[in-house]
Amino acid sequence: MLYILGSKNNSYDLISFDHDSSSDHLLFKEGQSLKGEGVILNYQIESKADLEKLKKIPYIESSGPSLVTAALKEVFEEDEARGQVEFYPVNVFFQGEVVEGFYAINPLKKIDCTNMTASEYSIINFDPGAPEYSFDY
């Protein structure tokens, strides 16, 4: 089964990834297993209202790795997705306490979704190692 993940609810600025005390979040974009890497992921929630909103969002985008709730993690584990994704427990801090029930998702299979040959686009930076594009439509 193939899943396309995206957030319907806006999780922008509800949770902050702590880059200084966490593992490199870019590892989660490579599509490779991180088992045995000693992954540490720390996040911070500033307000009770933000915490309550996050508890209602199953897939959360952040400035670090994307997060899923325990309920969505269970769906993946029960489905044929086993072996195609990994989950790592995260430390979500609110008022000095760790909030349970959130996991970082590490997809192990990446699929190119854009047909660059058939697309009309322009390059918006000049970094050959990490080009960025603006698509016309």
mmCIF file of C-alpha atoms in Angstrom:
data_model
loop_
_atom_site.group_PDB
_atom_site.id
_atom_site.type_symbol
_atom_site.label_atom_id
_atom_site.label_comp_id
_atom_site.label_asym_id
_atom_site.label_seq_id
_atom_site.Cartn_x
_atom_site.Cartn_y
_atom_site.Cartn_z
ATOM 1 C CA MET A 1 0.000 0.000 0.000
ATOM 2 C CA LEU A 2 1.235 3.502 -0.804
ATOM 3 C CA TYR A 3 0.666 6.456 1.513
ATOM 4 C CA ILE A 4 1.008 10.127 0.713
ATOM 5 C CA LEU A 5 1.365 12.095 3.921
ATOM 6 C CA GLY A 6 0.419 15.700 4.292
ATOM 7 C CA SER A 7 -1.111 17.804 6.987
ATOM 8 C CA LYS A 8 -4.684 18.971 6.598
ATOM 9 C CA ASN A 9 -4.480 21.012 9.785
ATOM 10 C CA ASN A 10 -1.882 23.728 10.081
ATOM 11 C CA SER A 11 0.694 22.728 12.679
ATOM 12 C CA TYR A 12 2.965 25.687 11.907
ATOM 13 C CA ASP A 13 4.485 27.243 15.016
ATOM 14 C CA LEU A 14 2.627 24.943 17.464
ATOM 15 C CA ILE A 15 5.752 22.934 18.209
ATOM 16 C CA SER A 16 9.445 23.818 17.981
ATOM 17 C CA PHE A 17 12.232 21.398 17.135
ATOM 18 C CA ASP A 18 15.309 21.863 19.328
ATOM 19 C CA HIS A 19 18.111 21.726 16.759
ATOM 20 C CA ASP A 20 20.852 22.201 19.362
ATOM 21 C CA SER A 21 20.024 19.175 21.536
ATOM 22 C CA SER A 22 18.697 16.829 18.836
ATOM 23 C CA SER A 23 20.076 14.552 16.140
ATOM 24 C CA ASP A 24 20.388 16.021 12.643
ATOM 25 C CA HIS A 25 16.858 16.257 11.252
ATOM 26 C CA LEU A 26 18.139 15.996 7.662
ATOM 27 C CA LEU A 27 18.858 12.291 8.245
ATOM 28 C CA PHE A 28 15.092 11.749 8.079
ATOM 29 C CA LYS A 29 14.997 12.988 4.473
ATOM 30 C CA GLU A 30 17.437 10.406 3.096
ATOM 31 C CA GLY A 31 15.110 7.384 3.049
ATOM 32 C CA GLN A 32 17.570 5.212 4.992
ATOM 33 C CA SER A 33 17.279 3.292 8.239
ATOM 34 C CA LEU A 34 18.533 5.090 11.330
ATOM 35 C CA LYS A 35 18.523 2.048 13.621
ATOM 36 C CA GLY A 36 21.593 2.020 15.805
ATOM 37 C CA GLU A 37 22.232 5.744 15.264
ATOM 38 C CA GLY A 38 21.193 6.789 18.774
ATOM 39 C CA VAL A 39 18.539 9.203 17.516
ATOM 40 C CA ILE A 40 17.599 11.920 20.015
ATOM 41 C CA LEU A 41 14.781 14.294 19.097
ATOM 42 C CA ASN A 42 13.619 17.101 21.362
ATOM 43 C CA TYR A 43 10.667 19.409 20.792
ATOM 44 C CA GLN A 44 9.127 22.224 22.815
ATOM 45 C CA ILE A 45 5.504 23.316 23.163
ATOM 46 C CA GLU A 46 4.961 26.809 24.552
ATOM 47 C CA SER A 47 1.284 26.937 25.524
ATOM 48 C CA LYS A 48 -1.489 24.664 26.808
ATOM 49 C CA ALA A 49 -3.626 25.713 23.826
ATOM 50 C CA ASP A 50 -0.908 24.564 21.401
ATOM 51 C CA LEU A 51 -0.645 21.237 23.234
ATOM 52 C CA GLU A 52 -4.395 20.666 22.989
ATOM 53 C CA LYS A 53 -4.361 21.468 19.257
ATOM 54 C CA LEU A 54 -1.444 19.094 18.617
ATOM 55 C CA LYS A 55 -3.204 16.220 20.362
ATOM 56 C CA LYS A 56 -5.932 16.466 17.694
ATOM 57 C CA ILE A 57 -3.572 16.409 14.684
ATOM 58 C CA PRO A 58 -2.407 12.905 13.655
ATOM 59 C CA TYR A 59 0.389 14.101 11.307
ATOM 60 C CA ILE A 60 2.432 17.097 12.439
ATOM 61 C CA GLU A 61 4.925 18.996 10.326
ATOM 62 C CA SER A 62 7.690 20.829 12.131
ATOM 63 C CA SER A 63 11.087 22.389 11.527
ATOM 64 C CA GLY A 64 12.500 18.957 12.434
ATOM 65 C CA PRO A 65 11.326 15.493 11.449
ATOM 66 C CA SER A 66 7.588 15.113 10.924
ATOM 67 C CA LEU A 67 5.671 13.655 13.840
ATOM 68 C CA VAL A 68 2.783 11.234 14.123
ATOM 69 C CA THR A 69 0.556 10.405 17.057
ATOM 70 C CA ALA A 70 0.602 6.973 18.670
ATOM 71 C CA ALA A 71 -2.757 6.223 17.001
ATOM 72 C CA LEU A 72 -1.431 6.886 13.477
ATOM 73 C CA LYS A 73 1.735 4.936 14.264
ATOM 74 C CA GLU A 74 -0.446 1.931 15.141
ATOM 75 C CA VAL A 75 -2.226 2.169 11.780
ATOM 76 C CA PHE A 76 1.086 1.982 9.938
ATOM 77 C CA GLU A 77 2.307 -0.897 12.075
ATOM 78 C CA GLU A 78 -0.871 -2.924 11.485
ATOM 79 C CA ASP A 79 -0.782 -2.330 7.738
ATOM 80 C CA GLU A 80 1.623 -3.462 5.054
ATOM 81 C CA ALA A 81 3.749 -0.403 5.795
ATOM 82 C CA ARG A 82 5.851 -2.432 8.224
ATOM 83 C CA GLY A 83 9.416 -2.357 6.989
ATOM 84 C CA GLN A 84 8.780 0.767 4.897
ATOM 85 C CA VAL A 85 8.794 3.257 7.768
ATOM 86 C CA GLU A 86 10.517 3.584 11.108
ATOM 87 C CA PHE A 87 9.260 5.395 14.171
ATOM 88 C CA TYR A 88 11.382 7.039 16.828
ATOM 89 C CA PRO A 89 10.054 8.225 20.178
ATOM 90 C CA VAL A 90 10.545 11.927 20.718
ATOM 91 C CA ASN A 91 10.791 14.131 23.765
ATOM 92 C CA VAL A 92 8.056 16.742 23.603
ATOM 93 C CA PHE A 93 8.498 19.151 26.496
ATOM 94 C CA PHE A 94 5.744 21.307 27.942
ATOM 95 C CA GLN A 95 6.427 23.223 31.170
ATOM 96 C CA GLY A 96 9.411 20.981 31.933
ATOM 97 C CA GLU A 97 7.426 17.738 31.602
ATOM 98 C CA VAL A 98 7.647 15.210 28.756
ATOM 99 C CA VAL A 99 4.383 14.750 26.847
ATOM 100 C CA GLU A 100 3.913 11.141 25.686
ATOM 101 C CA GLY A 101 2.329 9.894 22.487
ATOM 102 C CA PHE A 102 4.358 11.440 19.661
ATOM 103 C CA TYR A 103 6.814 9.737 17.289
ATOM 104 C CA ALA A 104 9.082 10.923 14.494
ATOM 105 C CA ILE A 105 8.375 9.120 11.238
ATOM 106 C CA ASN A 106 11.242 8.038 9.014
ATOM 107 C CA PRO A 107 10.000 6.866 5.575
ATOM 108 C CA LEU A 108 12.431 4.323 4.138
ATOM 109 C CA LYS A 109 11.099 4.431 0.604
ATOM 110 C CA LYS A 110 11.286 7.621 -1.437
ATOM 111 C CA ILE A 111 9.604 8.070 -4.788
ATOM 112 C CA ASP A 112 10.275 10.948 -7.182
ATOM 113 C CA CYS A 113 6.857 12.512 -7.653
ATOM 114 C CA THR A 114 7.616 15.186 -10.232
ATOM 115 C CA ASN A 115 8.238 14.502 -13.889
ATOM 116 C CA MET A 116 10.905 17.133 -14.477
ATOM 117 C CA THR A 117 10.992 16.456 -18.224
ATOM 118 C CA ALA A 118 7.295 17.206 -18.676
ATOM 119 C CA SER A 119 7.204 20.117 -16.198
ATOM 120 C CA GLU A 120 7.602 23.823 -16.818
ATOM 121 C CA TYR A 121 9.766 25.355 -14.133
ATOM 122 C CA SER A 122 12.627 27.685 -13.378
ATOM 123 C CA ILE A 123 15.510 27.307 -10.965
ATOM 124 C CA ILE A 124 15.279 29.888 -8.178
ATOM 125 C CA ASN A 125 18.747 29.380 -6.707
ATOM 126 C CA PHE A 126 22.131 28.512 -8.137
ATOM 127 C CA ASP A 127 23.203 25.700 -5.838
ATOM 128 C CA PRO A 128 23.911 22.644 -8.035
ATOM 129 C CA GLY A 129 23.993 20.417 -4.940
ATOM 130 C CA ALA A 130 20.530 21.439 -3.743
ATOM 131 C CA PRO A 131 18.601 23.196 -6.499
ATOM 132 C CA GLU A 132 15.254 24.796 -5.718
ATOM 133 C CA TYR A 133 12.548 25.169 -8.320
ATOM 134 C CA SER A 134 9.536 27.327 -9.012
ATOM 135 C CA PHE A 135 6.912 25.425 -11.007
ATOM 136 C CA ASP A 136 4.722 27.404 -13.372
ATOM 137 C CA TYR A 137 1.779 25.019 -12.973
#
